[in-house]
Amino acid sequence: MVGNNIILRNESRVSFVNETTHVVYEEWEKDIVIDFIEYSTSSQNIFPILNIDQSRPNYNYDGQLFQTVNPNGTRWVATPLRISNDGHANFEVVAYDSSSGEFKLNLKTPMILPGGSRLAFKHNGTPTENHTVTYKVIYREV
């Protein structure tokens, strides 16, 4: 914890070889404000999930805020390519290297989450050692 209830979580090059989910935080029964999310990924199969339903903490869609909606009306998990192609209310693509497939994304505005939440990154595919995510998250318990 940093300062007045401000919490900083950051990791560099988290690999998904042994696990398909990396939990950034899980805080329930308290109000959370996410002030800042910045992340980069070396795989188009890595995406953030923000669950607000404690009974379904690992679901991709039900109770999960970071899903996307395609122009054709289908929903997807918020992979970097989906965000880049279809846009997203919460994220913006800051940089994309098409030759390496690396993306950098930022949260557009803070998010207020009454009752808590669980923030994680998931890999939706077959991970390899070079499929990583680096992130910095700043949130508050209020």
Tab-separated table of C-alpha atoms in Angstrom:
chain	number	residue	atom	x	y	z
A	1	MET	CA	0.000	0.000	0.000
A	2	VAL	CA	1.269	3.453	-0.898
A	3	GLY	CA	0.108	6.595	0.926
A	4	ASN	CA	-3.537	7.081	1.867
A	5	ASN	CA	-5.243	3.795	0.830
A	6	ILE	CA	-3.592	3.947	-2.593
A	7	ILE	CA	-2.415	0.549	-3.770
A	8	LEU	CA	0.110	0.005	-6.539
A	9	ARG	CA	0.401	-3.372	-8.254
A	10	ASN	CA	2.957	-3.906	-10.987
A	11	GLU	CA	4.655	-6.865	-12.593
A	12	SER	CA	7.074	-7.221	-15.452
A	13	ARG	CA	6.773	-9.936	-18.094
A	14	VAL	CA	4.282	-12.223	-16.351
A	15	SER	CA	4.289	-15.531	-18.225
A	16	PHE	CA	1.230	-17.730	-18.728
A	17	VAL	CA	2.964	-21.074	-19.333
A	18	ASN	CA	1.831	-22.662	-16.035
A	19	GLU	CA	-1.401	-20.729	-15.430
A	20	THR	CA	-3.896	-19.143	-17.813
A	21	THR	CA	-4.947	-16.458	-15.286
A	22	HIS	CA	-2.838	-13.945	-13.365
A	23	VAL	CA	-4.761	-12.147	-10.590
A	24	VAL	CA	-3.753	-8.517	-10.021
A	25	TYR	CA	-6.067	-8.059	-7.024
A	26	GLU	CA	-9.255	-9.450	-5.515
A	27	GLU	CA	-11.020	-7.139	-3.066
A	28	TRP	CA	-14.659	-7.719	-2.069
A	29	GLU	CA	-17.073	-5.989	0.320
A	30	LYS	CA	-15.335	-2.631	-0.004
A	31	ASP	CA	-15.587	0.120	-2.569
A	32	ILE	CA	-12.733	0.250	-5.069
A	33	VAL	CA	-11.651	3.024	-7.431
A	34	ILE	CA	-9.288	2.010	-10.208
A	35	ASP	CA	-7.387	5.185	-11.059
A	36	PHE	CA	-4.873	3.838	-13.543
A	37	ILE	CA	-4.167	0.759	-15.655
A	38	GLU	CA	-1.304	0.612	-18.107
A	39	TYR	CA	-0.231	-2.651	-19.685
A	40	SER	CA	1.667	-4.111	-22.574
A	41	THR	CA	1.400	-7.597	-23.960
A	42	SER	CA	3.342	-9.705	-26.412
A	43	SER	CA	0.332	-11.837	-27.345
A	44	GLN	CA	-3.011	-11.031	-28.917
A	45	ASN	CA	-4.481	-13.751	-26.670
A	46	ILE	CA	-3.834	-11.915	-23.380
A	47	PHE	CA	-6.607	-9.678	-22.071
A	48	PRO	CA	-7.792	-8.022	-18.835
A	49	ILE	CA	-10.906	-9.143	-16.994
A	50	LEU	CA	-12.674	-7.105	-14.323
A	51	ASN	CA	-15.227	-9.176	-12.447
A	52	ILE	CA	-17.797	-7.445	-10.250
A	53	ASP	CA	-19.727	-10.602	-9.310
A	54	GLN	CA	-18.033	-12.380	-6.416
A	55	SER	CA	-19.910	-15.617	-7.169
A	56	ARG	CA	-18.369	-15.675	-10.693
A	57	PRO	CA	-14.832	-14.361	-10.222
A	58	ASN	CA	-13.295	-16.026	-13.263
A	59	TYR	CA	-16.003	-15.622	-15.915
A	60	ASN	CA	-15.246	-13.971	-19.260
A	61	TYR	CA	-18.701	-12.441	-19.762
A	62	ASP	CA	-21.225	-12.714	-16.895
A	63	GLY	CA	-20.367	-10.109	-14.265
A	64	GLN	CA	-17.275	-9.046	-16.224
A	65	LEU	CA	-16.940	-5.409	-17.311
A	66	PHE	CA	-14.115	-5.490	-19.869
A	67	GLN	CA	-15.845	-7.433	-22.627
A	68	THR	CA	-16.182	-5.882	-26.083
A	69	VAL	CA	-19.033	-5.720	-28.573
A	70	ASN	CA	-18.305	-6.161	-32.272
A	71	PRO	CA	-20.065	-4.093	-34.932
A	72	ASN	CA	-21.932	-7.283	-35.948
A	73	GLY	CA	-23.398	-7.594	-32.446
A	74	THR	CA	-21.304	-10.375	-30.938
A	75	ARG	CA	-19.375	-9.997	-27.715
A	76	TRP	CA	-15.739	-10.874	-27.165
A	77	VAL	CA	-13.143	-10.740	-24.455
A	78	ALA	CA	-11.108	-7.523	-24.628
A	79	THR	CA	-8.080	-8.774	-26.534
A	80	PRO	CA	-5.750	-6.048	-27.812
A	81	LEU	CA	-6.763	-6.697	-31.415
A	82	ARG	CA	-10.500	-6.450	-30.572
A	83	ILE	CA	-9.882	-3.156	-28.757
A	84	SER	CA	-7.798	-1.886	-31.672
A	85	ASN	CA	-10.308	-2.915	-34.345
A	86	ASP	CA	-13.636	-2.280	-32.596
A	87	GLY	CA	-12.778	0.339	-29.973
A	88	HIS	CA	-13.547	0.054	-26.282
A	89	ALA	CA	-15.228	2.292	-23.736
A	90	ASN	CA	-12.539	1.661	-21.103
A	91	PHE	CA	-9.262	1.167	-23.016
A	92	GLU	CA	-7.256	2.843	-25.710
A	93	VAL	CA	-4.412	1.358	-27.721
A	94	VAL	CA	-1.373	3.576	-27.215
A	95	ALA	CA	1.083	1.607	-29.344
A	96	TYR	CA	1.038	-1.416	-31.630
A	97	ASP	CA	3.952	-3.095	-33.374
A	98	SER	CA	2.449	-5.219	-36.142
A	99	SER	CA	5.703	-7.066	-36.854
A	100	SER	CA	6.081	-8.351	-33.283
A	101	GLY	CA	2.391	-8.326	-32.302
A	102	GLU	CA	3.100	-6.235	-29.207
A	103	PHE	CA	0.492	-3.840	-27.838
A	104	LYS	CA	0.441	-1.147	-25.162
A	105	LEU	CA	-2.924	-0.090	-23.720
A	106	ASN	CA	-4.170	2.401	-21.119
A	107	LEU	CA	-7.351	2.769	-19.108
A	108	LYS	CA	-9.173	5.883	-20.421
A	109	THR	CA	-10.865	7.033	-17.201
A	110	PRO	CA	-11.008	5.919	-13.558
A	111	MET	CA	-13.612	3.327	-12.594
A	112	ILE	CA	-15.703	3.293	-9.397
A	113	LEU	CA	-16.640	-0.215	-8.262
A	114	PRO	CA	-19.013	-0.355	-5.265
A	115	GLY	CA	-18.728	-3.644	-3.395
A	116	GLY	CA	-15.329	-4.626	-4.774
A	117	SER	CA	-13.965	-6.478	-7.766
A	118	ARG	CA	-11.359	-8.863	-9.093
A	119	LEU	CA	-8.879	-7.685	-11.724
A	120	ALA	CA	-6.859	-10.273	-13.626
A	121	PHE	CA	-5.189	-10.968	-16.948
A	122	LYS	CA	-6.066	-14.132	-18.841
A	123	HIS	CA	-4.562	-16.023	-21.740
A	124	ASN	CA	-7.111	-17.310	-24.206
A	125	GLY	CA	-5.181	-19.913	-26.164
A	126	THR	CA	-1.998	-21.958	-25.904
A	127	PRO	CA	0.578	-19.880	-24.028
A	128	THR	CA	4.279	-19.978	-24.793
A	129	GLU	CA	7.189	-18.541	-22.795
A	130	ASN	CA	7.246	-15.354	-24.861
A	131	HIS	CA	3.539	-14.625	-24.222
A	132	THR	CA	3.786	-12.098	-21.403
A	133	VAL	CA	2.045	-9.107	-19.882
A	134	THR	CA	3.664	-6.179	-18.080
A	135	TYR	CA	1.338	-3.924	-16.097
A	136	LYS	CA	0.973	-1.110	-13.607
A	137	VAL	CA	-2.322	-0.709	-11.739
A	138	ILE	CA	-3.166	1.967	-9.192
A	139	TYR	CA	-6.366	1.604	-7.184
A	140	ARG	CA	-7.893	2.814	-3.933
A	141	GLU	CA	-10.091	1.336	-1.267
A	142	VAL	CA	-12.670	3.963	-0.302
